[in-house]
Each structure stands twice: as C-alpha cells, then as structure tokens.
Tab-separated table of C-alpha atoms and ligand atoms in Angstrom:
chain	number	residue	atom	x	y	z
S	1	MET	CA	-0.683	21.065	23.775
S	2	LYS	CA	-2.842	17.973	23.311
S	3	ILE	CA	-2.089	15.125	20.891
S	4	LEU	CA	-4.658	12.483	20.038
S	5	VAL	CA	-3.199	9.205	18.733
S	6	TYR	CA	-5.298	6.429	17.192
S	7	GLU	CA	-4.594	3.049	15.543
S	8	GLY	CA	-1.245	2.383	17.251
S	9	PHE	CA	2.085	4.232	17.234
S	10	HIS	CA	5.663	3.162	17.915
S	11	GLU	CA	6.292	3.039	21.712
S	12	ASP	CA	9.604	4.964	21.544
S	13	ALA	CA	8.041	7.819	19.570
S	14	LEU	CA	5.042	7.812	21.891
S	15	GLU	CA	7.425	8.251	24.836
S	16	VAL	CA	9.046	11.232	23.148
S	17	LEU	CA	5.606	12.812	22.642
S	18	ARG	CA	4.540	12.023	26.219
S	19	GLY	CA	7.641	13.786	27.506
S	20	LYS	CA	6.574	17.028	25.853
S	21	TYR	CA	2.814	17.020	25.354
S	22	GLU	CA	-0.432	15.686	26.768
S	23	VAL	CA	-1.017	12.470	24.797
S	24	ILE	CA	-4.372	10.684	24.539
S	25	TYR	CA	-3.592	7.233	23.124
S	26	ASP	CA	-6.096	4.706	21.809
S	27	PRO	CA	-4.776	1.850	19.625
S	28	ARG	CA	-8.226	1.216	18.080
S	29	VAL	CA	-9.879	2.813	15.050
S	30	PRO	CA	-12.289	5.287	16.714
S	31	GLU	CA	-16.054	5.254	16.182
S	32	LYS	CA	-17.210	8.420	14.412
S	33	GLU	CA	-18.988	9.790	17.517
S	34	GLU	CA	-15.916	9.210	19.701
S	35	LEU	CA	-13.722	10.959	17.165
S	36	LEU	CA	-16.071	13.927	16.874
S	37	SER	CA	-15.972	14.580	20.579
S	38	ALA	CA	-12.278	13.785	21.135
S	39	ILE	CA	-11.044	16.078	18.377
S	40	GLU	CA	-12.721	19.205	19.747
S	41	ASP	CA	-9.881	20.398	21.959
S	42	CYS	CA	-6.844	18.648	20.494
S	43	ASP	CA	-3.984	20.363	18.670
S	44	VAL	CA	-2.673	17.361	16.731
S	45	ILE	CA	-4.272	14.094	15.624
S	46	ILE	CA	-2.237	11.067	14.520
S	47	VAL	CA	-4.039	8.304	12.573
S	48	ARG	CA	-2.958	5.316	10.545
S	49	THR	CA	-4.918	3.494	7.824
S	50	TYR	CA	-8.607	3.329	8.668
S	51	THR	CA	-9.642	6.564	10.431
S	52	THR	CA	-11.655	8.917	8.230
S	53	ILE	CA	-11.135	12.627	8.779
S	54	ASP	CA	-13.836	14.343	6.745
S	55	ARG	CA	-15.336	17.853	6.782
S	56	GLU	CA	-17.599	17.058	9.718
S	57	VAL	CA	-14.638	15.965	11.844
S	58	ILE	CA	-12.516	18.936	10.767
S	59	ASP	CA	-15.370	21.358	11.549
S	60	ARG	CA	-15.628	20.007	15.103
S	61	ALA	CA	-11.935	20.700	15.797
S	62	LYS	CA	-11.479	24.054	17.512
S	63	LYS	CA	-7.705	24.054	18.004
S	64	LEU	CA	-6.420	21.548	15.452
S	65	LYS	CA	-3.114	22.491	13.822
S	66	VAL	CA	-1.863	19.207	12.348
S	67	ILE	CA	-3.430	16.039	10.949
S	68	ALA	CA	-0.653	13.437	10.849
S	69	ARG	CA	-0.957	10.211	8.865
S	70	TYR	CA	1.300	7.429	10.178
S	71	GLY	CA	2.076	5.984	6.714
S	72	VAL	CA	1.436	7.220	3.181
S	73	GLY	CA	-2.141	7.083	1.821
S	74	LEU	CA	-4.195	10.231	2.407
S	75	GLU	CA	-7.423	9.095	0.749
S	76	ARG	CA	-9.380	9.044	4.034
S	77	ILE	CA	-8.400	12.606	4.904
S	78	ASP	CA	-10.063	15.642	3.325
S	79	CYS	CA	-6.703	17.353	2.780
S	80	GLU	CA	-8.083	20.198	0.677
S	81	TYR	CA	-10.648	21.209	3.290
S	82	ALA	CA	-8.126	20.885	6.127
S	83	ARG	CA	-5.634	23.146	4.376
S	84	LYS	CA	-8.398	25.651	3.601
S	85	LYS	CA	-8.979	25.855	7.335
S	86	GLY	CA	-5.256	26.387	8.011
S	87	ILE	CA	-4.639	22.847	9.262
S	88	GLU	CA	-1.475	21.162	7.970
S	89	VAL	CA	-1.637	17.553	6.778
S	90	VAL	CA	1.596	15.568	7.056
S	91	ASN	CA	2.457	11.917	6.417
S	92	SER	CA	5.504	9.656	6.599
S	93	PRO	CA	6.055	8.366	3.066
S	94	LEU	CA	9.681	7.316	3.371
S	95	GLY	CA	9.872	5.187	6.511
S	96	ASN	CA	8.118	2.127	5.091
S	97	VAL	CA	9.476	2.128	1.529
S	98	ASP	CA	12.000	-0.678	2.112
S	99	SER	CA	9.471	-2.845	3.945
S	100	VAL	CA	6.878	-2.542	1.176
S	101	ALA	CA	9.543	-3.154	-1.476
S	102	GLU	CA	10.614	-6.361	0.298
S	103	LEU	CA	6.990	-7.547	0.516
S	104	VAL	CA	6.514	-6.898	-3.214
S	105	ILE	CA	9.566	-9.041	-3.966
S	106	PHE	CA	8.156	-11.754	-1.687
S	107	HIS	CA	4.879	-11.638	-3.650
S	108	MET	CA	6.739	-11.800	-6.977
S	109	LEU	CA	8.723	-14.868	-5.948
S	110	SER	CA	5.898	-16.609	-4.133
S	111	THR	CA	3.314	-16.203	-6.918
S	112	LEU	CA	5.765	-17.431	-9.588
S	113	ARG	CA	6.766	-20.354	-7.318
S	114	ARG	CA	3.223	-21.002	-5.978
S	115	LEU	CA	4.930	-20.974	-2.604
S	116	VAL	CA	1.870	-20.708	-0.377
S	117	GLU	CA	-0.038	-23.362	-2.316
S	118	ALA	CA	2.967	-25.675	-2.163
S	119	ASP	CA	3.275	-25.085	1.604
S	120	ARG	CA	-0.403	-25.977	2.075
S	121	SER	CA	0.006	-29.172	0.055
S	122	VAL	CA	2.893	-30.357	2.259
S	123	ARG	CA	0.790	-29.714	5.376
S	124	ARG	CA	-1.960	-31.874	3.812
S	125	ARG	CA	0.673	-34.663	3.605
S	126	GLU	CA	0.745	-34.414	-0.204
S	127	TRP	CA	4.012	-34.889	-2.104
S	128	ASP	CA	3.164	-34.239	-5.737
S	129	ARG	CA	6.088	-32.244	-7.131
S	130	LYS	CA	4.626	-32.245	-10.639
S	131	LYS	CA	1.286	-30.783	-9.570
S	132	PHE	CA	2.420	-27.188	-10.017
S	133	GLU	CA	4.012	-25.178	-12.781
S	134	PHE	CA	6.761	-22.913	-11.441
S	135	TYR	CA	8.644	-19.977	-12.944
S	136	GLU	CA	11.956	-18.271	-12.164
S	137	LEU	CA	12.206	-14.532	-11.704
S	138	LYS	CA	15.446	-14.488	-13.723
S	139	GLY	CA	15.055	-13.033	-17.203
S	140	LYS	CA	11.549	-11.707	-16.563
S	141	LEU	CA	10.198	-8.274	-17.474
S	142	ILE	CA	8.918	-6.422	-14.427
S	143	GLY	CA	6.344	-3.686	-15.148
S	144	PHE	CA	5.586	-0.965	-12.597
S	145	ILE	CA	2.373	1.029	-12.764
S	146	GLY	CA	3.425	4.211	-10.966
S	147	PHE	CA	7.134	4.867	-10.519
S	148	GLY	CA	7.518	6.529	-7.123
S	149	ASN	CA	9.551	5.609	-4.057
S	150	ILE	CA	8.547	1.951	-3.688
S	151	PRO	CA	9.258	0.707	-7.245
S	152	ARG	CA	12.562	2.598	-7.221
S	153	ALA	CA	13.549	0.696	-4.059
S	154	ILE	CA	12.469	-2.578	-5.723
S	155	VAL	CA	14.689	-1.840	-8.735
S	156	ARG	CA	17.659	-1.285	-6.422
S	157	LYS	CA	16.949	-4.458	-4.433
S	158	LEU	CA	16.463	-6.649	-7.531
S	159	SER	CA	19.789	-5.660	-9.076
S	160	GLY	CA	21.181	-9.182	-8.691
S	161	PHE	CA	18.139	-10.987	-10.077
S	162	GLU	CA	18.926	-10.420	-13.796
S	163	VAL	CA	15.527	-8.961	-14.621
S	164	ASN	CA	14.446	-6.075	-16.884
S	165	PHE	CA	12.136	-3.208	-16.009
S	166	VAL	CA	9.475	-1.072	-17.683
S	167	ALA	CA	7.269	1.526	-16.015
S	168	TYR	CA	4.149	3.525	-16.774
S	169	ASP	CA	3.990	6.861	-14.966
S	170	PRO	CA	3.027	9.981	-16.932
S	171	TYR	CA	4.370	12.187	-14.115
S	172	VAL	CA	7.939	10.813	-14.134
S	173	ASP	CA	10.244	11.703	-17.031
S	174	GLU	CA	12.092	9.281	-19.266
S	175	GLU	CA	15.529	10.436	-18.057
S	176	THR	CA	14.770	9.627	-14.414
S	177	MET	CA	13.687	6.124	-15.392
S	178	LYS	CA	16.578	5.625	-17.795
S	179	ALA	CA	19.062	6.490	-15.045
S	180	MET	CA	17.752	3.427	-13.200
S	181	ASN	CA	17.715	1.158	-16.282
S	182	VAL	CA	13.927	1.339	-16.495
S	183	LYS	CA	12.201	1.861	-19.853
S	184	LYS	CA	9.287	4.312	-19.887
S	185	VAL	CA	6.298	2.810	-21.720
S	186	GLU	CA	2.570	3.352	-22.156
S	187	LEU	CA	0.180	1.337	-19.999
S	188	ASP	CA	-1.010	-0.988	-22.787
S	189	GLU	CA	2.538	-1.900	-23.792
S	190	LEU	CA	3.404	-2.647	-20.172
S	191	LEU	CA	0.354	-4.860	-19.687
S	192	SER	CA	0.905	-6.872	-22.839
S	193	THR	CA	4.639	-7.457	-22.371
S	194	ALA	CA	5.395	-7.674	-18.621
S	195	ASP	CA	5.724	-11.002	-16.802
S	196	VAL	CA	5.135	-9.289	-13.466
S	197	VAL	CA	2.767	-6.301	-13.300
S	198	SER	CA	3.158	-4.462	-10.002
S	199	VAL	CA	0.789	-1.657	-9.006
S	200	HIS	CA	2.207	1.398	-7.159
S	201	VAL	CA	-0.153	4.333	-7.742
S	202	PRO	CA	-2.047	6.205	-5.024
S	203	LEU	CA	-5.828	5.811	-4.990
S	204	THR	CA	-7.304	8.861	-6.738
S	205	GLN	CA	-10.302	9.458	-9.027
S	206	GLU	CA	-7.937	8.844	-11.938
S	207	THR	CA	-6.563	5.531	-10.634
S	208	HIS	CA	-9.821	4.033	-9.305
S	209	HIS	CA	-10.333	0.730	-11.232
S	210	MET	CA	-7.361	1.622	-13.420
S	211	ILE	CA	-6.793	-2.134	-13.817
S	212	GLY	CA	-10.112	-3.520	-15.030
S	213	ARG	CA	-11.349	-6.260	-17.360
S	214	ARG	CA	-9.770	-4.683	-20.485
S	215	GLU	CA	-6.387	-4.275	-18.813
S	216	LEU	CA	-6.378	-7.817	-17.358
S	217	GLU	CA	-7.253	-9.244	-20.767
S	218	MET	CA	-4.112	-7.641	-22.173
S	219	MET	CA	-1.830	-9.479	-19.732
S	220	LYS	CA	0.051	-12.624	-20.734
S	221	PRO	CA	-1.405	-15.935	-19.455
S	222	THR	CA	1.909	-16.600	-17.703
S	223	ALA	CA	2.000	-13.174	-16.008
S	224	VAL	CA	1.259	-12.318	-12.378
S	225	LEU	CA	-0.313	-9.188	-10.910
S	226	ILE	CA	0.969	-7.776	-7.631
S	227	ASN	CA	-1.049	-5.113	-5.812
S	228	THR	CA	0.377	-3.579	-2.656
S	229	ALA	CA	-0.939	-0.066	-3.429
S	230	ARG	CA	-4.688	0.206	-2.803
S	231	GLY	CA	-7.443	-2.371	-3.405
S	232	LYS	CA	-9.720	-0.091	-5.398
S	233	VAL	CA	-7.079	0.589	-8.046
S	234	VAL	CA	-7.905	-2.910	-9.342
S	235	ASP	CA	-11.426	-4.081	-10.272
S	236	GLU	CA	-11.505	-7.025	-7.882
S	237	ASP	CA	-14.373	-8.869	-9.632
S	238	ALA	CA	-12.555	-8.693	-12.960
S	239	LEU	CA	-9.361	-9.938	-11.272
S	240	VAL	CA	-11.175	-12.885	-9.647
S	241	GLU	CA	-12.667	-13.790	-13.035
S	242	ALA	CA	-9.255	-13.678	-14.727
S	243	LEU	CA	-7.751	-15.882	-12.002
S	244	GLU	CA	-10.666	-18.348	-11.979
S	245	GLN	CA	-10.412	-18.746	-15.728
S	246	GLY	CA	-6.614	-19.047	-15.612
S	247	ARG	CA	-6.254	-16.047	-17.935
S	248	ILE	CA	-3.327	-14.902	-15.795
S	249	PHE	CA	-0.975	-17.143	-13.815
S	250	GLY	CA	-1.519	-15.671	-10.388
S	251	ALA	CA	-1.776	-12.643	-8.136
S	252	GLY	CA	-0.179	-11.396	-4.949
S	253	LEU	CA	-2.343	-9.014	-2.951
S	254	ASP	CA	-1.714	-6.984	0.194
S	255	VAL	CA	-4.675	-4.617	-0.283
S	256	TYR	CA	-8.352	-5.240	-1.058
S	257	TYR	CA	-11.580	-3.661	-2.170
S	258	GLU	CA	-12.795	-4.049	1.402
S	259	GLU	CA	-10.433	-4.651	4.325
S	260	PRO	CA	-10.585	-7.301	5.646
S	261	PRO	CA	-11.645	-8.901	2.349
S	262	THR	CA	-15.061	-10.564	2.265
S	263	ASN	CA	-15.074	-11.703	-1.387
S	264	ARG	CA	-15.462	-15.485	-0.987
S	265	ARG	CA	-14.521	-16.188	-4.606
S	266	LEU	CA	-11.224	-14.371	-4.048
S	267	LEU	CA	-10.568	-16.124	-0.738
S	268	ASN	CA	-11.157	-19.551	-2.328
S	269	LEU	CA	-8.737	-19.089	-5.209
S	270	PRO	CA	-5.625	-21.284	-5.085
S	271	ASN	CA	-3.523	-19.072	-7.373
S	272	VAL	CA	-3.404	-15.963	-5.164
S	273	VAL	CA	-1.121	-15.106	-2.276
S	274	LEU	CA	-2.919	-12.906	0.237
S	275	THR	CA	-1.338	-10.784	2.981
S	276	PRO	CA	-3.310	-8.562	5.405
S	277	HIS	CA	-2.104	-5.068	4.377
S	278	ILE	CA	1.256	-5.574	6.083
S	279	GLY	CA	3.472	-3.872	3.499
S	280	GLY	CA	4.710	-1.247	5.916
S	281	MET	CA	4.251	-3.208	9.127
S	282	THR	CA	7.764	-4.236	10.110
S	283	LYS	CA	9.317	-3.169	13.405
S	284	GLU	CA	11.935	-1.141	11.538
S	285	ALA	CA	9.397	0.667	9.329
S	286	ASN	CA	7.055	1.401	12.234
S	287	ARG	CA	9.879	3.061	14.131
S	288	ARG	CA	11.231	5.044	11.153
S	289	MET	CA	7.759	6.246	10.154
S	290	ALA	CA	6.888	7.285	13.709
S	291	PHE	CA	10.023	9.429	14.094
S	292	GLU	CA	9.616	10.832	10.559
S	293	LEU	CA	6.138	11.953	11.629
S	294	VAL	CA	7.175	13.351	15.027
S	295	GLU	CA	9.811	15.474	13.287
S	296	LYS	CA	7.250	16.841	10.803
S	297	ILE	CA	4.667	17.533	13.524
S	298	GLU	CA	7.207	19.436	15.610
S	299	LYS	CA	8.315	21.454	12.599
S	300	VAL	CA	4.734	22.559	11.951
S	301	LEU	CA	4.091	23.314	15.632
S	302	SER	CA	7.246	25.415	15.948
S	303	SER	CA	6.386	27.340	12.768
S	304	LYS	CA	2.949	28.154	14.202
S	305	ASN	CA	4.305	29.453	17.537
M	401	LIG	P1	4.865	7.683	-4.375
M	401	LIG	O1	3.979	8.786	-3.910
M	401	LIG	O2	6.328	7.782	-4.143
M	401	LIG	O3	4.630	7.426	-5.937
M	401	LIG	C1	3.371	7.343	-6.535
M	401	LIG	C2	3.614	7.442	-8.036
M	401	LIG	O4	2.359	7.214	-8.696
M	401	LIG	C3	4.104	8.829	-8.468
M	401	LIG	O5	5.322	8.705	-9.163
M	401	LIG	C4	2.987	9.343	-9.367
M	401	LIG	O6	3.475	10.101	-10.466
M	401	LIG	C5	2.345	8.045	-9.860
M	401	LIG	N1	0.998	8.214	-10.344
M	401	LIG	C6	-0.011	8.964	-9.829
M	401	LIG	N2	-1.120	8.864	-10.593
M	401	LIG	C7	-0.798	8.031	-11.613
M	401	LIG	C8	-1.508	7.538	-12.723
M	401	LIG	N3	-2.775	7.883	-12.946
M	401	LIG	N4	-0.873	6.692	-13.566
M	401	LIG	C9	0.416	6.324	-13.363
M	401	LIG	N5	1.152	6.767	-12.323
M	401	LIG	C10	0.543	7.618	-11.471
M	401	LIG	O7	4.267	6.356	-3.707
M	401	LIG	P2	5.030	5.033	-3.217
M	401	LIG	O8	5.744	5.327	-1.943
M	401	LIG	O9	5.769	4.436	-4.344
M	401	LIG	O10	3.752	4.142	-2.843
M	401	LIG	C11	2.828	3.719	-3.828
M	401	LIG	C12	1.506	3.395	-3.174
M	401	LIG	O11	1.671	2.267	-2.310
M	401	LIG	C13	1.001	4.480	-2.216
M	401	LIG	O12	0.262	5.437	-2.882
M	401	LIG	C14	0.171	3.727	-1.212
M	401	LIG	O13	-1.185	3.748	-1.610
M	401	LIG	C15	0.705	2.311	-1.292
M	401	LIG	N6	1.318	1.861	-0.043
M	401	LIG	C16	0.902	0.687	0.477
M	401	LIG	C17	1.485	0.188	1.632
M	401	LIG	C18	1.072	-1.146	2.195
M	401	LIG	O14	1.154	-1.339	3.395
M	401	LIG	N7	0.647	-2.074	1.361
M	401	LIG	C19	2.471	0.946	2.290
M	401	LIG	C20	2.895	2.134	1.707
M	401	LIG	C21	2.312	2.578	0.546
C-alpha cells in the first residue's frame, strides 16, 4: 500500500504511517506534472491547503482509494468526481477548531485595540498614546456569518468577555443557536448591528463574494470585519476601499484573494491586521488533525479490504 504525502504532515503521524505503509513524503506543494506522475500507482494521497486534485489528476490514478485533506477546506478537490469513481474524500475538520477560534479572538482584540499598529509605532520610537482610538470587546455584539464548529468554539471561549452574539446561517436552526445564547438573524440585520463581523462559511458558489460593497456599506463605521474562512468569500477590492475611506474601523485577515496576498493597497493599510493563513497551524492542531486523518484513512482502507 502506497501513501503519497504533500505539503507537510505531523512527524508522529508520519511515523505511524511509515510503520505500516510505503510512504512517499514531499513537504512542498507539487507541480502539476509531478503530481500527475506520482499519483498513478498510489493508494492514498494526503494534501493540505494548496494542492489541486482535479479530474485530470483523478483520471491518472489507477489504484487511488482515498484523497485525504489535512485540514478542512475541500474547494481544491473535485469531490463529486472522486466519489463517482469510488474514491473516498476525507478531511480533518475538528482538530484545528480551537486554534482557529483562538486566532479569531486575537484578531477581534487586536483590531479593536490597533495592537499591531501600536506595536509598530513603539518600534519607530514614537510615544503618542492619543494617536489611536481604541475599543473594548466588553459589551460588543459579535456577529457570525456561518455557525459551524469554529464560531461555536469562539462562543464557548468568550464566555467571560461579557459580549452578545448573533449569527446568520440558514442551515442551522434557531434552537441550536438559542441553546448557546446566540440569536439567529438575517444577514442584513447582522451586518447593520454587529460590532464585530466574523466570517466562517466554506467557499462555495453561494458564498463567493458574499461580503461585497453592499454588505460592507451596511456595517457600522466603528465595526471590524474578521475573515479566517476563505479570501474569496469577501470582495477584497471593496474591503480595501471601505478601509481606505474609514467606512469601517478595521479588519483582521488570515485568508486572502490570492495567497500570499499581492494587493499592494491592502498591504499598505494601517487599519488591518494580517496573518499568513495560520488559523490551524499550531503544534497541537497539527498533531490532532494528523491523527484524526490517519484514523479516517485506516477506516476507509479496512472497509475496502
Ligand atoms: P463548519 O463546516 O463547521 O461550518 C460551516 C458553516 O457554514 C455551516 O454551519 C454551514 O451551514 C454554514 N454555511 C454554508 N453556506 C452558508 C451560507 N451560504 N450562508 C451562511 N452560512 C453558510 O466549518 P468551521 O469548522 O466552522 O470552519 C469555517 C471555515 O473556516 C471553513 O469552511 C474553512 O474554510 C475555514 N477554515 C480556515 C482555517 C484557517 O487556517 N484560517 C482553518 C480551518 C477552517
């Protein structure tokens, strides 16, 4: 049994795999040609964020049984086609929930406190404490767009912060939200009332540019937007415009239209906090996700034997 692993994997989980299977490990994102030839005789492929597994790649695989995504997002994998060809697609959605939730809270606090900008000013030997306007998190209304695993973990973690929550998610019922003290609202109500708007939907045709010019115009001038989901859920040009014109207070971003981001206007803005797609990249999350995935891969392999 041959397992192809790209884009890095936790060492301990790799050792477990090496003890049982033939493992071909390459920590880089493969070039398309490399991938096409390597996949031909492998039984399992493990990828992380940037490897695309399309029809052409799937058609080249002669023995493939499992496509495993180390993490959550499946937008670079043609899941429908894979399943049609009898190949299972598995991911590890739970292992990084706490890490992403903690990063979201960091972005909330640091955008409201202009933490990164303040840090830069100290390094420039400036000491102007009145230069910035700062806000507390206490008493604020937090609005989640999408109410899956990550926002639920944020609600639990923010229980001592004395904040209130609303969420827009047509696929989650009112009772589930109510049980967590979250009020279910429509998108427009969320945008016009929340102090912190935090995006947590997967990237799909429906959610592409879900937050555009119209939606940003509805936000309060004191509100901040946090996006740790996927860059293309937000219209980046419209967001840059809103931030340049001070129509919203700030933004905290972990994901971008293009990764790494090349939008100079975005990179030059003072009122954004930018992190390099590290939501799920803690040591603890990497380990949990890797073992979550190994377990799922082995379950599929044993069911196919
Ligand atoms: P999840 O799958 O648990 O929840 C997604 C929620 O989005 C679901 O409740 C679903 O009903 C809702 N949804 C789908 N389409 C919607 C729509 N059109 N409008 C409103 N809601 C909609 O996902 P999660 O674990 O909470 O993660 C959220 C997203 O965060 C993931 O999809 C992934 O893209 C991203 N993510 C990023 C990182 C990172 O490193 N920054 C790490 C993990 C996940």
